[in-house]
XYZ file of C-alpha atoms in Angstrom:
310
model
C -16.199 5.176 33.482
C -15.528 5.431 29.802
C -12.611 4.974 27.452
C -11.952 5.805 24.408
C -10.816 3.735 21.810
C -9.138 4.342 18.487
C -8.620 2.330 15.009
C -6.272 3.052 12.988
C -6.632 2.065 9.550
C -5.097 2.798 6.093
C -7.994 4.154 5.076
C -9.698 5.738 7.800
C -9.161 6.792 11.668
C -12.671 5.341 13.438
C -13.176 6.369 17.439
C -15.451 5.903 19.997
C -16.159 6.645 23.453
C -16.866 2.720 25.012
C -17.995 1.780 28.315
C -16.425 -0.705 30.787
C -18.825 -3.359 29.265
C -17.825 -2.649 25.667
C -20.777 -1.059 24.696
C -20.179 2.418 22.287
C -21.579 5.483 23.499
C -20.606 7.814 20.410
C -18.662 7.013 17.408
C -16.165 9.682 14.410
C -14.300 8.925 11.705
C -12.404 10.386 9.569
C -10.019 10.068 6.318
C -6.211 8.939 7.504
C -4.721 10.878 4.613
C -1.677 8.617 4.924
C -0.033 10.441 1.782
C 0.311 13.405 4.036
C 2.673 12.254 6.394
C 2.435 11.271 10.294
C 2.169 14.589 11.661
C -1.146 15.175 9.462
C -1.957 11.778 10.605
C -1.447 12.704 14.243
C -3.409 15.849 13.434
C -6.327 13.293 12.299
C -6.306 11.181 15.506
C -6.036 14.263 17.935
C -9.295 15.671 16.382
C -11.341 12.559 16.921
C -10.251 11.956 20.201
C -10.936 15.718 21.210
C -14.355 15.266 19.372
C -14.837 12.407 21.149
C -13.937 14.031 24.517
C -16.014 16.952 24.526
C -18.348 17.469 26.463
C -17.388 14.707 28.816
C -16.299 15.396 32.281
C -12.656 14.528 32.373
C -12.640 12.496 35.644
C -14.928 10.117 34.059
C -12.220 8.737 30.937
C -10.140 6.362 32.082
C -7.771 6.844 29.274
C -7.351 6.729 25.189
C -6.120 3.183 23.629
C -5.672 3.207 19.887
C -4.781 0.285 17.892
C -2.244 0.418 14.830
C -1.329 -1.727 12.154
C 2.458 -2.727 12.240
C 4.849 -3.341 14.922
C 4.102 -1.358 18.421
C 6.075 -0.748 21.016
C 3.527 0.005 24.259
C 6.378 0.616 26.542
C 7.775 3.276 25.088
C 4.333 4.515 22.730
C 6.488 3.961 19.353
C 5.215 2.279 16.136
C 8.270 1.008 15.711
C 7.008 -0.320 11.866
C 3.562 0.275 9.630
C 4.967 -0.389 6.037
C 0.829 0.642 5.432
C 1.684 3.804 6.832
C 5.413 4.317 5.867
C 6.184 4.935 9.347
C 9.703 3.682 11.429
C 10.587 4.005 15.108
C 7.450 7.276 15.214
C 6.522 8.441 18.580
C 3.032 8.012 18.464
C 2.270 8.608 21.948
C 4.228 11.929 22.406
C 2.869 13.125 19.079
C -1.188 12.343 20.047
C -0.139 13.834 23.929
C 1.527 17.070 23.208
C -1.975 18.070 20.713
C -4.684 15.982 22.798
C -2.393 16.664 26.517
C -3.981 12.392 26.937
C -1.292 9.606 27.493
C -2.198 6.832 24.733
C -1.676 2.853 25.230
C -1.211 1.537 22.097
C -1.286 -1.712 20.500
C -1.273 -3.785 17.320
C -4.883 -2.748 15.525
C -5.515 -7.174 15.048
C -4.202 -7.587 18.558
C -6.816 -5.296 20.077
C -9.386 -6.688 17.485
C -8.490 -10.262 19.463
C -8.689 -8.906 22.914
C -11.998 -6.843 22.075
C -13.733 -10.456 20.951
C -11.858 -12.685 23.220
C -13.314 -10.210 26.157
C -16.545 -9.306 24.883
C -17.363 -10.873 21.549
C -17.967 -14.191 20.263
C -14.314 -15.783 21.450
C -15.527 -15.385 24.957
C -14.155 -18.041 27.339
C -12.354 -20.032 24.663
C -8.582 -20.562 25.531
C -7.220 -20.137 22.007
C -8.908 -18.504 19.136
C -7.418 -16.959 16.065
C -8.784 -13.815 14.727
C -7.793 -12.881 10.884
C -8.851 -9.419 9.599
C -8.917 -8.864 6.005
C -8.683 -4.961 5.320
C -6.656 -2.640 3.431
C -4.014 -5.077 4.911
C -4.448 -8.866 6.591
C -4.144 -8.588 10.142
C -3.928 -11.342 12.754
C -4.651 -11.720 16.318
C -4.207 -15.114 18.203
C -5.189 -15.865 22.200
C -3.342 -19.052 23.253
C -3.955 -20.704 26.773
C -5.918 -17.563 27.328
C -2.995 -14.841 26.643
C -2.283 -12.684 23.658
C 0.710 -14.243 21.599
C 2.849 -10.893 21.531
C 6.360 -13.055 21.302
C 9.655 -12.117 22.701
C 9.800 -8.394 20.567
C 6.255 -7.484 20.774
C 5.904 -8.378 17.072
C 3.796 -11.553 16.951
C 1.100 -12.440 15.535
C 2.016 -10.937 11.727
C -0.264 -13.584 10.442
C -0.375 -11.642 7.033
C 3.286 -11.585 6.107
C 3.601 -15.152 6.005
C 4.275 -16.977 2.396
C 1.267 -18.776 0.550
C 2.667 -18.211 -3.321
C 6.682 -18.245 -3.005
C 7.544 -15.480 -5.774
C 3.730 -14.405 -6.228
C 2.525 -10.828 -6.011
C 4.861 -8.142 -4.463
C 3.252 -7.338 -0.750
C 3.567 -4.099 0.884
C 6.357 -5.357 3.062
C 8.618 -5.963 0.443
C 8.363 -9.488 0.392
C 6.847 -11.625 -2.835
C 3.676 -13.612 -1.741
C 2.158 -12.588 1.161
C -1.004 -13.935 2.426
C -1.831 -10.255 2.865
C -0.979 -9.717 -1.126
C -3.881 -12.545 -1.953
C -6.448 -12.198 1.002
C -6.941 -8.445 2.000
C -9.936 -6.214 0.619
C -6.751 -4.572 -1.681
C -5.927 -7.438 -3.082
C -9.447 -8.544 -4.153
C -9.844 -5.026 -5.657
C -6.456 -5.865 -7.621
C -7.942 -9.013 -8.992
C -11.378 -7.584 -9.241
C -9.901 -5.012 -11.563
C -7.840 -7.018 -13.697
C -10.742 -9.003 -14.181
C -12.942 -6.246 -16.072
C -10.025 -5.299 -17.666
C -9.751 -8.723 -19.509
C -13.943 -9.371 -19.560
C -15.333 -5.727 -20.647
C -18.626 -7.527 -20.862
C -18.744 -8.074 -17.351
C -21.201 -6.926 -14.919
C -18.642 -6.033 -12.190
C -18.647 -3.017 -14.542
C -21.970 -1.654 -13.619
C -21.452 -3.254 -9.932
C -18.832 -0.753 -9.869
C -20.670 2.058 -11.228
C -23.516 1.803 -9.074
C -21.046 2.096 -6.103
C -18.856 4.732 -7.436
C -15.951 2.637 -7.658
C -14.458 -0.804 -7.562
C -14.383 -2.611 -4.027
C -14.243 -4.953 -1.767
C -17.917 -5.431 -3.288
C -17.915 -5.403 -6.293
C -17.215 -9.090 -7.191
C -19.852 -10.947 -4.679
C -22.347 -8.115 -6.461
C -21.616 -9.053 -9.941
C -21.511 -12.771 -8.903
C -24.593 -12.758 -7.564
C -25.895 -11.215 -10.581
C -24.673 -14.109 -12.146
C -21.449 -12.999 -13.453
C -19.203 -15.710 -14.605
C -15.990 -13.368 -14.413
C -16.737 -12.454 -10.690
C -17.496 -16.087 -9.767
C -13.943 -16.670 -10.883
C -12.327 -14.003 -8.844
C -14.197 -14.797 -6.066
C -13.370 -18.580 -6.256
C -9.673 -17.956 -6.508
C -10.051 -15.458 -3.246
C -11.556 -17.858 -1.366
C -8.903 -20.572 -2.034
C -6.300 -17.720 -0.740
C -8.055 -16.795 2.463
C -8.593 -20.735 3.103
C -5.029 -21.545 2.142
C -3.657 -19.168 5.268
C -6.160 -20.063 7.352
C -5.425 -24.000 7.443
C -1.310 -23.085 7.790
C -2.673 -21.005 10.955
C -4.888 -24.012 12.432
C -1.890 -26.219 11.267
C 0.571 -24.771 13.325
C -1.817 -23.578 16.419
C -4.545 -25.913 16.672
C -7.508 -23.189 17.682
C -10.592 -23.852 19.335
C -12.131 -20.934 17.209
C -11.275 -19.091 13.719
C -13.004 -15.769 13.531
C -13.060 -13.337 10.324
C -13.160 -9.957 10.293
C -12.937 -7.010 8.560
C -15.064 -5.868 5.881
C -14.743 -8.847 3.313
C -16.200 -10.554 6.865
C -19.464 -9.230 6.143
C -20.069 -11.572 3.230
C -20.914 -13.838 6.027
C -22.225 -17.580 4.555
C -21.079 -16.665 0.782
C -17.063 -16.381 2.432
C -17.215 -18.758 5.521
C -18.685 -21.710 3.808
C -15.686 -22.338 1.471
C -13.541 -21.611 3.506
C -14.496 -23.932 5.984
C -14.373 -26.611 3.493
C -11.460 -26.069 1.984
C -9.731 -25.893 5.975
C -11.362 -29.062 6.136
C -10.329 -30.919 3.046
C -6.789 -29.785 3.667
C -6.188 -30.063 7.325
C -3.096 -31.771 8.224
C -4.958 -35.107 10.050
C -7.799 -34.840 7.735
C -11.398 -36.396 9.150
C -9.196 -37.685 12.282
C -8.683 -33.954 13.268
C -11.261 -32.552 15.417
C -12.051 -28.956 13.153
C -12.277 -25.637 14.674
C -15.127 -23.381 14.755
C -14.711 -20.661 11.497
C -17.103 -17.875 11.361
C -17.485 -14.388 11.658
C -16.312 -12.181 14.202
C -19.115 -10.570 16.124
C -18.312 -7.312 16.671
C -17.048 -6.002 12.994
C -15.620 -2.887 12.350
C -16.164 -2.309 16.314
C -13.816 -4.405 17.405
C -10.786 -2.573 17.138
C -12.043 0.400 18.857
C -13.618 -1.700 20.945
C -10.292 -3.203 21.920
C -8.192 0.110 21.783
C -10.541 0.911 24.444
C -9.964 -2.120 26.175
C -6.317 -1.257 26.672
């Protein structure tokens, strides 16, 4: 039996057709196109799923999961909010149903990101883990006594709309200070940015170039190079990520930490600061037994992975 699983994104819609061990048979993405509305959206995730579908004998998909940033409603199929995607109380389910005629479980895209590790991935058989994605947006998964927190509305788990910098930089949520306004891939870019604006002489300028644009990138290239501007960017980032990070071990007390997302794939050059600033700053200090911090396993696969899963 297969399933197929969808992500999400701000930037992109990624689906696959997974297997009841996790493993990916096929994979599409596509543009979101959020700017066009959620019809165009809908439009987006119908034709991947029907890409992904063809050709396979209908009696052997056990259903479509996707996994959405924001609020979700799984009950009823409604996203009830995405402030990433401007959307409010939208019908996702009968929207993907009455162009793909598939019924659609859907959950939180960091939620499923959880499961899909917790199940598969390198969180398997530990009884609470925390799983913090830093994309377009930061999103947050956490397994406690081996169950999802969802909380009483569904809504748990917003691990990137919590405060680090009272009064900082606006978030997409409306609030002022967001650990999602200081850690995601966007706000990296931000600083990035503002950091070649100020230091023209920098070599995040040709890091840039070379890719076609600034990104996620284009500071640990320019750093590497040597580039005293990047360095700086990049050392301020990592105090961010670290900052949320030890308020989330703080208040849950996790066996594991895992990091994912694309800033994730920095690997050693991400986890090793962060694990010592969690460490310096831990509330019980040397006396508190630390948890383990590295990389999730399974990537950008692990929220279709976990769509699927649903």
């Amino acid at each position: 039996m297969y399933y197929i699983g969808i992500d999400l994104g701000g930037t992109n819609i990624k689906g696959a057709l997974v297997s009841e061990t996790g493993e990916i048979a096929r994979e599409v993405s596509r543009p979101t196109r959020v700017e066009l509305g959620a019809e165009a959206v809908c439009d987006g995730i119908a034709a991947v799923i029907t890409e992904l579908s063809s050709g396979v004998d209908r009696t052997s998909l056990g259903g479509v999961g996707l996994g959405c940033p924001g609020t979700v409603d799984d009950e009823t199929g409604r996203v009830l909010y995405a402030n990433n995607l401007g959307w409010k109380n939208f019908d996702l389910r009968a929207a993907v149903k009455s162009r793909t005629g598939f019924d659609l479980r859907i959950g939180n895209d960091a939620n499923v990101a959880a499961l899909a590790e917790v199940l598969v991935g390198c969180a398997k058989g530990a009884q609470s883990a925390v799983i913090v994605t830093l994309g377009t947006g930061v999103g947050g998964g956490v397994v406690l006594d081996g169950k999802m927190l969802t909380g009483y509305t569904g809504a748990a788990s917003e691990l990137g709309h919590m405060v680090i910098r009272a009064g900082g930089e606006e978030c997409t949520c409306g609030r002022r200070g967001c650990f999602e306004a200081y850690a995601s891939a966007t706000a990296l870019i931000r600083e990035t940015k503002r950091a070649m604006a100020a230091h023209p002489e920098s070599r995040m300028h040709a890091a840039a170039e070379e890719n076609g644009a600034v990104d996620g990138r284009t500071a640990f290239i320019a750093a590497q190079r040597g580039d005293a501007a990047a360095q700086a960017v990049l050392e301020r980032y990592y105090v961010y990520v670290a900052a949320g990070i030890t308020n989330l071990v703080n208040i849950l007390s996790p066996e594991m930490v895992l990091i994912g997302g694309g800033i994730s794939r920095q690997g050693e050059r991400l986890l090793a600061p962060v694990r010592r600033y969690v460490a310096a700053n831990c509330f019980g200090g040397d006396a508190r037994p630390q948890p383990v911090i590295q990389a999730a396993r399974l990537g950008n696969e692990a929220g279709i992975i976990g769509a699927a899963a649903l």
